[in-house]
Amino acid sequence: MKTKKLLLLATSLFLMGSQVVSSQSKTGDLPVFDFSKDYPQKKVRLQEIADIEYVPLETTDDILLGGSSSLSAVTDKYILVHESRLGDIFVFDRKTGKLYSQFNHTGSSGMEYSWIKNGTILDEKAGEIYVCSQYIQVYSLKGEYKRTLKINGTENGMKILNFDDESLLIYDDVVLQPGREKETKKDPYRLVSKKDGSLISVLDIHFSKRYSNAIVQKDGNMYRPFKFYYLHNMHYGSDLMIMDISSDTLYQLSANRELVPVLTRKPSIHASEPRNIWTPFLTTDKFIQFGTLLLDFNSKGGKIPTFMYDFKTGEISKLSILDAEFAIKPYGLGEWEVGSTPSIAKNMAAEMIQASSMIEAYQKKRLVGNGNEVAKKLVEDDNPVVRILKFK
């Protein structure tokens, strides 16, 4: 079944004074993923479908990454890493891994942040870093304060993603707090200005009913969420892939602000309880990799089945990507799982590998690319190495 890539025009409709990014395609023409179907198994080796490059991050007594450090972005010039709780932000040189800048502006003034709740965003072209906490604080690459976007990032499980030179994508999650459920938005995706946080447009993805990956549990006099952690919005270079829990359609938001349906599902997300949801892992020009998850809050979790939709052939298969460098099991290769999801160019992915794992792989002669050259200079306590995958 071939994918019909329909060009969708952004209409001139306005909502609350702002343009609506509209989808006008019929989802009946789309390829269908059937949750009940037993798809054929496909195994591929990571090192055969991707070229691999390693960038060691500089380590000194003053440049030490904590255990909860996250890889946020990899651009042509820089690598951005942040530590959520402590508030540390590191900018490294993309080619050498040497530190370019480091800052921490935790505090309570209007120019500071309490902690990094919703991650960081690197705008290389503008030379700016967005720190997403209670509000969005904008700094230069060296950490000088520039402005504050008055968007409350602690509300409603908000997610914030970089989109283009002018805008950020804001996703408002389901409101779970007892008594506030009616505040849940039916149109949760919007683009806001990087300049002042004002509304630019609303994506035409409307949900008559929304579902959540969390439930509220009572703990004494307090309520706390119990949730499944998974992805539903992901970078694909300058585009974004939107695979929402409440939607039967996977959308691609392109760089020119066209909202393109890519894949649909059956049965509908509305058809059963507990709900079988999907989550995007990786998109390249050749395929999209995604997983499925039964949203059963009484379960203990487990391995997420992974699938691949091939854009050229239209085929769907159950996918195992085998890693010959690190995911090694006693009897053969182990599966590679997408660890972090940094903002990066199309057909690329990146993740942090601990120095100890690099050293072990080097000793067992598993590394490819420039891995051996990097690993032989490492010691156990060094900062992680960034592995960059360039899919062929």
Short mmCIF file of C-alpha atoms in Angstrom, two decimals:
data_model
loop_
_atom_site.label_atom_id
_atom_site.label_comp_id
_atom_site.label_asym_id
_atom_site.label_seq_id
_atom_site.Cartn_x
_atom_site.Cartn_y
_atom_site.Cartn_z
CA MET A 1 0.00 0.00 0.00
CA LYS A 2 1.55 3.28 -1.07
CA THR A 3 1.46 6.39 1.04
CA LYS A 4 -0.47 9.22 -0.49
CA LYS A 5 1.36 12.35 0.58
CA LEU A 6 -1.29 15.00 0.24
CA LEU A 7 -0.31 18.61 0.44
CA LEU A 8 -2.52 20.39 2.89
CA LEU A 9 -3.08 24.11 2.80
CA ALA A 10 -3.08 26.27 5.89
CA THR A 11 -6.46 27.97 5.76
CA SER A 12 -7.23 31.58 6.45
CA LEU A 13 -9.51 30.80 9.34
CA PHE A 14 -8.93 32.63 12.56
CA LEU A 15 -9.41 31.50 16.14
CA MET A 16 -9.12 34.06 18.92
CA GLY A 17 -7.52 36.39 16.41
CA SER A 18 -4.92 33.86 15.22
CA GLN A 19 -4.54 31.68 12.16
CA VAL A 20 -5.51 28.02 12.36
CA VAL A 21 -3.05 25.51 10.92
CA SER A 22 -5.59 23.27 9.18
CA SER A 23 -5.61 19.73 7.84
CA GLN A 24 -7.92 19.09 4.90
CA SER A 25 -7.03 15.49 4.01
CA LYS A 26 -9.37 12.52 4.26
CA THR A 27 -7.85 9.98 6.60
CA GLY A 28 -9.64 7.21 4.70
CA ASP A 29 -6.94 7.45 2.03
CA LEU A 30 -4.14 6.83 4.51
CA PRO A 31 -2.24 3.62 5.21
CA VAL A 32 -3.66 1.82 8.25
CA PHE A 33 -1.93 0.24 11.22
CA ASP A 34 -4.06 -2.60 12.62
CA PHE A 35 -3.48 -3.19 16.33
CA SER A 36 -4.97 -6.69 16.07
CA LYS A 37 -2.81 -7.86 13.15
CA ASP A 38 0.19 -10.17 13.54
CA TYR A 39 2.75 -8.34 11.42
CA PRO A 40 5.84 -10.10 10.03
CA GLN A 41 9.06 -9.75 12.01
CA LYS A 42 11.93 -7.72 10.57
CA LYS A 43 15.42 -7.53 12.09
CA VAL A 44 18.01 -4.98 11.02
CA ARG A 45 21.43 -4.17 12.39
CA LEU A 46 21.86 -0.58 13.56
CA GLN A 47 25.39 -0.38 12.19
CA GLU A 48 24.14 -1.34 8.71
CA ILE A 49 21.46 1.32 8.46
CA ALA A 50 23.31 4.19 10.16
CA ASP A 51 26.79 5.71 10.15
CA ILE A 52 28.01 6.41 13.68
CA GLU A 53 30.03 9.27 15.11
CA TYR A 54 31.16 9.83 18.70
CA VAL A 55 31.76 13.17 20.41
CA PRO A 56 33.40 12.98 23.86
CA LEU A 57 32.16 15.71 26.20
CA GLU A 58 34.95 17.55 27.99
CA THR A 59 35.57 16.52 31.60
CA THR A 60 37.25 18.64 34.27
CA ASP A 61 36.68 19.23 37.97
CA ASP A 62 34.31 22.05 36.97
CA ILE A 63 32.62 20.23 34.09
CA LEU A 64 30.88 17.20 35.57
CA LEU A 65 27.48 16.03 34.36
CA GLY A 66 25.10 14.63 36.96
CA GLY A 67 23.26 11.33 36.64
CA SER A 68 20.03 13.04 35.59
CA SER A 69 21.60 15.12 32.84
CA SER A 70 19.65 15.17 29.57
CA LEU A 71 20.82 15.62 26.00
CA SER A 72 18.59 18.38 24.63
CA ALA A 73 19.89 19.36 21.20
CA VAL A 74 22.62 18.64 18.65
CA THR A 75 23.12 21.28 15.96
CA ASP A 76 25.84 21.98 13.40
CA LYS A 77 27.89 23.88 15.97
CA TYR A 78 26.72 22.93 19.45
CA ILE A 79 25.55 20.21 21.82
CA LEU A 80 23.15 21.28 24.59
CA VAL A 81 22.86 19.36 27.88
CA HIS A 82 20.89 20.27 31.00
CA GLU A 83 20.38 18.89 34.50
CA SER A 84 16.72 19.25 35.47
CA ARG A 85 16.83 19.40 39.26
CA LEU A 86 20.10 21.25 39.78
CA GLY A 87 19.49 23.64 36.90
CA ASP A 88 22.92 23.31 35.28
CA ILE A 89 23.18 24.07 31.56
CA PHE A 90 26.15 23.06 29.40
CA VAL A 91 26.88 24.04 25.81
CA PHE A 92 29.60 21.97 24.11
CA ASP A 93 31.30 22.36 20.76
CA ARG A 94 29.67 19.93 18.30
CA LYS A 95 32.95 18.84 16.66
CA THR A 96 35.39 18.72 19.55
CA GLY A 97 33.18 18.25 22.61
CA LYS A 98 35.00 21.10 24.36
CA LEU A 99 32.92 23.26 26.67
CA TYR A 100 31.66 26.45 25.03
CA SER A 101 29.69 27.78 27.99
CA GLN A 102 28.16 26.74 31.30
CA PHE A 103 25.64 28.49 33.55
CA ASN A 104 23.08 27.97 36.30
CA HIS A 105 20.47 30.64 36.97
CA THR A 106 18.30 28.94 39.57
CA GLY A 107 16.60 31.39 41.88
CA SER A 108 13.42 33.33 42.45
CA SER A 109 14.05 36.57 40.60
CA GLY A 110 12.21 37.36 37.39
CA MET A 111 15.32 36.53 35.41
CA GLU A 112 15.86 33.07 36.97
CA TYR A 113 14.19 29.64 37.07
CA SER A 114 13.41 27.32 39.97
CA TRP A 115 14.24 24.12 38.08
CA ILE A 116 14.08 22.89 34.50
CA LYS A 117 10.65 21.24 34.39
CA ASN A 118 10.04 21.10 30.63
CA GLY A 119 13.55 20.91 29.24
CA THR A 120 15.70 23.32 27.26
CA ILE A 121 15.65 24.49 23.64
CA LEU A 122 18.62 25.62 21.56
CA ASP A 123 18.05 28.15 18.78
CA GLU A 124 21.44 28.16 17.08
CA LYS A 125 20.48 30.75 14.45
CA ALA A 126 19.36 33.29 17.05
CA GLY A 127 22.08 32.30 19.52
CA GLU A 128 19.53 31.67 22.27
CA ILE A 129 18.67 29.02 24.86
CA TYR A 130 15.09 28.62 26.16
CA VAL A 131 14.80 27.26 29.70
CA CYS A 132 11.28 25.91 30.24
CA SER A 133 10.29 26.11 33.89
CA GLN A 134 7.41 28.02 35.52
CA TYR A 135 7.86 30.44 32.65
CA ILE A 136 10.14 30.27 29.62
CA GLN A 137 13.36 32.14 30.34
CA VAL A 138 15.48 33.08 27.33
CA TYR A 139 19.26 33.45 27.58
CA SER A 140 22.19 33.94 25.23
CA LEU A 141 24.47 30.98 24.60
CA LYS A 142 26.75 32.39 27.29
CA GLY A 143 23.90 32.62 29.81
CA GLU A 144 23.06 36.34 29.69
CA TYR A 145 19.36 36.98 30.43
CA LYS A 146 17.40 38.28 27.43
CA ARG A 147 13.65 38.00 28.11
CA THR A 148 10.82 36.01 29.70
CA LEU A 149 7.90 34.45 27.86
CA LYS A 150 4.93 34.49 30.25
CA ILE A 151 3.78 30.96 29.46
CA ASN A 152 3.12 28.98 32.62
CA GLY A 153 5.08 25.78 32.01
CA THR A 154 4.00 24.15 35.27
CA GLU A 155 0.35 24.00 34.23
CA ASN A 156 -1.48 20.96 32.87
CA GLY A 157 1.47 18.76 31.99
CA MET A 158 2.55 21.21 29.32
CA LYS A 159 5.13 20.12 26.72
CA ILE A 160 7.21 22.66 24.81
CA LEU A 161 9.10 21.91 21.58
CA ASN A 162 11.20 24.03 19.24
CA PHE A 163 9.53 24.49 15.85
CA ASP A 164 10.94 27.21 13.60
CA ASP A 165 12.75 30.56 13.68
CA GLU A 166 9.65 32.34 14.95
CA SER A 167 7.73 29.85 17.07
CA LEU A 168 7.53 27.15 19.71
CA LEU A 169 4.97 24.34 19.75
CA ILE A 170 2.98 24.20 22.99
CA TYR A 171 1.02 21.06 23.92
CA ASP A 172 -1.45 21.28 26.80
CA ASP A 173 -2.06 17.90 28.42
CA VAL A 174 -5.25 16.68 30.08
CA VAL A 175 -6.10 18.46 33.36
CA LEU A 176 -6.31 15.81 36.08
CA GLN A 177 -6.77 17.87 39.24
CA PRO A 178 -10.17 17.11 40.84
CA GLY A 179 -12.60 19.93 40.13
CA ARG A 180 -10.58 21.33 37.22
CA GLU A 181 -11.24 18.65 34.61
CA LYS A 182 -13.34 21.05 32.48
CA GLU A 183 -10.20 23.13 31.86
CA THR A 184 -8.88 20.41 29.53
CA LYS A 185 -8.48 21.91 26.06
CA LYS A 186 -10.08 20.24 23.05
CA ASP A 187 -7.51 21.87 20.73
CA PRO A 188 -4.30 21.33 22.69
CA TYR A 189 -1.67 22.19 20.04
CA ARG A 190 -0.65 25.81 19.40
CA LEU A 191 2.28 27.80 18.07
CA VAL A 192 3.49 30.75 20.13
CA SER A 193 5.95 33.53 19.37
CA LYS A 194 9.56 33.19 20.44
CA LYS A 195 9.66 36.94 20.74
CA ASP A 196 6.93 37.53 23.32
CA GLY A 197 4.98 34.27 23.83
CA SER A 198 1.90 35.54 22.01
CA LEU A 199 -0.36 33.12 20.15
CA ILE A 200 0.50 32.68 16.46
CA SER A 201 -1.78 29.83 15.42
CA VAL A 202 -3.72 26.81 16.62
CA LEU A 203 -3.29 23.41 14.97
CA ASP A 204 -6.49 21.98 13.56
CA ILE A 205 -6.30 18.83 15.68
CA HIS A 206 -9.55 18.77 17.62
CA PHE A 207 -10.49 16.10 20.14
CA SER A 208 -14.11 15.70 21.19
CA LYS A 209 -12.83 13.41 23.94
CA ARG A 210 -9.34 13.31 25.39
CA TYR A 211 -7.53 10.55 27.25
CA SER A 212 -4.59 10.72 29.59
CA ASN A 213 -1.53 8.62 30.26
CA ALA A 214 -2.08 9.33 33.97
CA ILE A 215 -4.66 8.91 36.70
CA VAL A 216 -5.02 10.77 39.98
CA GLN A 217 -4.34 8.88 43.19
CA LYS A 218 -5.19 10.15 46.65
CA ASP A 219 -2.33 10.22 49.14
CA GLY A 220 -3.73 11.36 52.49
CA ASN A 221 -5.06 14.85 51.90
CA MET A 222 -3.06 15.22 48.72
CA TYR A 223 -3.53 14.03 45.16
CA ARG A 224 -0.71 12.85 42.95
CA PRO A 225 -0.60 11.59 39.37
CA PHE A 226 0.30 7.99 38.53
CA LYS A 227 1.40 7.82 34.93
CA PHE A 228 2.93 5.93 32.05
CA TYR A 229 5.88 7.80 30.59
CA TYR A 230 5.98 7.78 26.81
CA LEU A 231 6.41 10.12 23.86
CA HIS A 232 3.67 11.48 21.62
CA ASN A 233 5.34 14.48 19.96
CA MET A 234 8.76 14.08 18.37
CA HIS A 235 11.26 16.01 16.29
CA TYR A 236 11.87 15.00 12.68
CA GLY A 237 14.49 17.56 11.78
CA SER A 238 12.64 20.87 11.34
CA ASP A 239 9.32 18.97 11.24
CA LEU A 240 7.38 17.51 14.15
CA MET A 241 5.59 14.15 14.34
CA ILE A 242 2.36 14.22 16.37
CA MET A 243 1.03 10.84 17.55
CA ASP A 244 -1.44 11.86 20.24
CA ILE A 245 -3.04 9.40 22.66
CA SER A 246 -6.51 10.74 21.76
CA SER A 247 -6.07 10.62 17.99
CA ASP A 248 -6.52 7.89 15.39
CA THR A 249 -4.12 9.71 13.04
CA LEU A 250 -0.40 10.34 13.04
CA TYR A 251 0.34 13.85 11.75
CA GLN A 252 3.46 15.52 10.43
CA LEU A 253 3.73 19.25 11.06
CA SER A 254 6.05 20.41 8.30
CA ALA A 255 8.44 23.35 8.40
CA ASN A 256 6.07 25.42 6.21
CA ARG A 257 3.30 24.85 8.78
CA GLU A 258 1.34 22.31 6.80
CA LEU A 259 -0.35 19.63 8.89
CA VAL A 260 -0.02 16.37 6.97
CA PRO A 261 -1.79 13.12 8.01
CA VAL A 262 0.67 10.23 7.57
CA LEU A 263 -0.82 7.08 9.13
CA THR A 264 -4.09 6.05 10.73
CA ARG A 265 -5.04 3.19 13.04
CA LYS A 266 -7.74 0.65 13.74
CA PRO A 267 -9.55 -0.06 15.90
CA SER A 268 -10.19 3.51 16.97
CA ILE A 269 -8.65 4.72 20.22
CA HIS A 270 -12.28 5.22 21.38
CA ALA A 271 -13.22 1.58 20.82
CA SER A 272 -11.95 -0.23 23.92
CA GLU A 273 -10.88 0.02 27.52
CA PRO A 274 -8.06 -0.26 28.53
CA ARG A 275 -6.89 1.67 25.49
CA ASN A 276 -4.14 0.50 23.20
CA ILE A 277 -2.09 3.58 22.35
CA TRP A 278 0.86 4.27 20.06
CA THR A 279 4.05 6.22 20.63
CA PRO A 280 6.60 7.52 18.07
CA PHE A 281 10.27 6.59 18.44
CA LEU A 282 12.12 7.60 15.30
CA THR A 283 11.36 9.08 11.89
CA THR A 284 13.68 9.09 8.87
CA ASP A 285 13.08 9.74 5.19
CA LYS A 286 12.71 5.96 4.73
CA PHE A 287 10.64 4.82 7.69
CA ILE A 288 8.91 5.68 10.93
CA GLN A 289 9.47 3.52 14.00
CA PHE A 290 6.76 3.48 16.66
CA GLY A 291 5.61 1.37 19.59
CA THR A 292 2.31 0.26 21.09
CA LEU A 293 1.33 0.30 24.73
CA LEU A 294 -1.73 -0.97 26.59
CA LEU A 295 -2.81 1.82 28.93
CA ASP A 296 -3.64 -0.49 31.83
CA PHE A 297 -2.92 1.20 35.16
CA ASN A 298 -3.17 -2.15 36.96
CA SER A 299 -0.34 -3.67 34.95
CA LYS A 300 3.35 -3.74 35.89
CA GLY A 301 4.52 -2.54 32.50
CA GLY A 302 6.87 -4.49 30.28
CA LYS A 303 8.51 -4.44 26.88
CA ILE A 304 6.86 -2.21 24.28
CA PRO A 305 6.33 -3.88 20.88
CA THR A 306 8.01 -1.87 18.12
CA PHE A 307 6.85 -1.49 14.52
CA MET A 308 8.11 0.10 11.32
CA TYR A 309 6.16 1.72 8.51
CA ASP A 310 8.21 1.84 5.28
CA PHE A 311 7.38 5.00 3.31
CA LYS A 312 8.50 3.55 -0.05
CA THR A 313 6.82 0.14 0.04
CA GLY A 314 3.94 0.97 2.36
CA GLU A 315 4.71 -2.18 4.34
CA ILE A 316 4.32 -2.43 8.11
CA SER A 317 6.43 -4.90 10.07
CA LYS A 318 7.33 -5.72 13.63
CA LEU A 319 10.82 -4.30 14.03
CA SER A 320 13.94 -5.19 15.98
CA ILE A 321 16.96 -2.91 15.54
CA LEU A 322 20.00 -4.84 16.75
CA ASP A 323 22.97 -2.98 18.21
CA ALA A 324 26.36 -4.61 17.65
CA GLU A 325 28.20 -2.15 19.91
CA PHE A 326 26.35 -1.86 23.21
CA ALA A 327 23.12 -3.89 23.43
CA ILE A 328 24.94 -7.22 23.60
CA LYS A 329 23.32 -10.30 25.14
CA PRO A 330 25.06 -13.61 25.92
CA TYR A 331 23.56 -15.26 22.84
CA GLY A 332 23.52 -12.69 20.08
CA LEU A 333 22.78 -9.04 19.62
CA GLY A 334 20.42 -7.09 21.83
CA GLU A 335 17.86 -4.58 20.63
CA TRP A 336 18.67 -0.91 20.29
CA GLU A 337 16.11 1.33 21.94
CA VAL A 338 15.78 5.03 21.31
CA GLY A 339 17.02 6.50 24.57
CA SER A 340 16.87 10.28 24.44
CA THR A 341 15.06 12.36 21.83
CA PRO A 342 17.10 15.52 21.28
CA SER A 343 16.36 18.07 18.62
CA ILE A 344 18.63 17.18 15.69
CA ALA A 345 18.74 17.31 11.88
CA LYS A 346 16.61 14.99 9.73
CA ASN A 347 17.74 11.36 9.39
CA MET A 348 19.77 11.63 12.57
CA ALA A 349 19.43 10.65 16.20
CA ALA A 350 21.70 11.11 19.20
CA GLU A 351 22.14 9.66 22.67
CA MET A 352 24.60 9.79 25.55
CA ILE A 353 26.76 6.73 26.25
CA GLN A 354 28.46 6.36 29.62
CA ALA A 355 32.27 6.32 29.58
CA SER A 356 32.35 2.90 31.28
CA SER A 357 30.21 1.41 28.48
CA MET A 358 32.49 2.95 25.86
CA ILE A 359 35.56 1.47 27.53
CA GLU A 360 33.99 -1.99 27.75
CA ALA A 361 32.93 -1.91 24.08
CA TYR A 362 36.45 -0.78 23.11
CA GLN A 363 38.06 -3.62 25.04
CA LYS A 364 35.76 -6.11 23.29
CA LYS A 365 36.44 -4.52 19.87
CA ARG A 366 32.83 -3.69 19.13
CA LEU A 367 33.07 0.01 18.29
CA VAL A 368 32.68 1.45 14.81
CA GLY A 369 33.23 4.87 13.27
CA ASN A 370 35.62 6.95 15.37
CA GLY A 371 34.61 5.01 18.49
CA ASN A 372 37.98 3.36 19.09
CA GLU A 373 39.84 6.65 18.79
CA VAL A 374 37.51 8.26 21.34
CA ALA A 375 37.26 5.34 23.78
CA LYS A 376 40.99 4.71 24.15
CA LYS A 377 41.39 8.17 25.71
CA LEU A 378 38.59 7.75 28.27
CA VAL A 379 38.67 6.89 31.96
CA GLU A 380 35.74 5.52 33.96
CA ASP A 381 34.78 8.85 35.59
CA ASP A 382 34.72 10.89 32.40
CA ASN A 383 31.57 12.59 31.20
CA PRO A 384 29.36 10.65 28.78
CA VAL A 385 30.09 10.47 25.08
CA VAL A 386 27.45 11.60 22.56
CA ARG A 387 26.73 8.93 19.94
CA ILE A 388 25.33 10.47 16.76
CA LEU A 389 23.50 8.17 14.33
CA LYS A 390 23.20 9.22 10.68
CA PHE A 391 20.62 7.01 9.00
CA LYS A 392 21.38 6.07 5.41
#
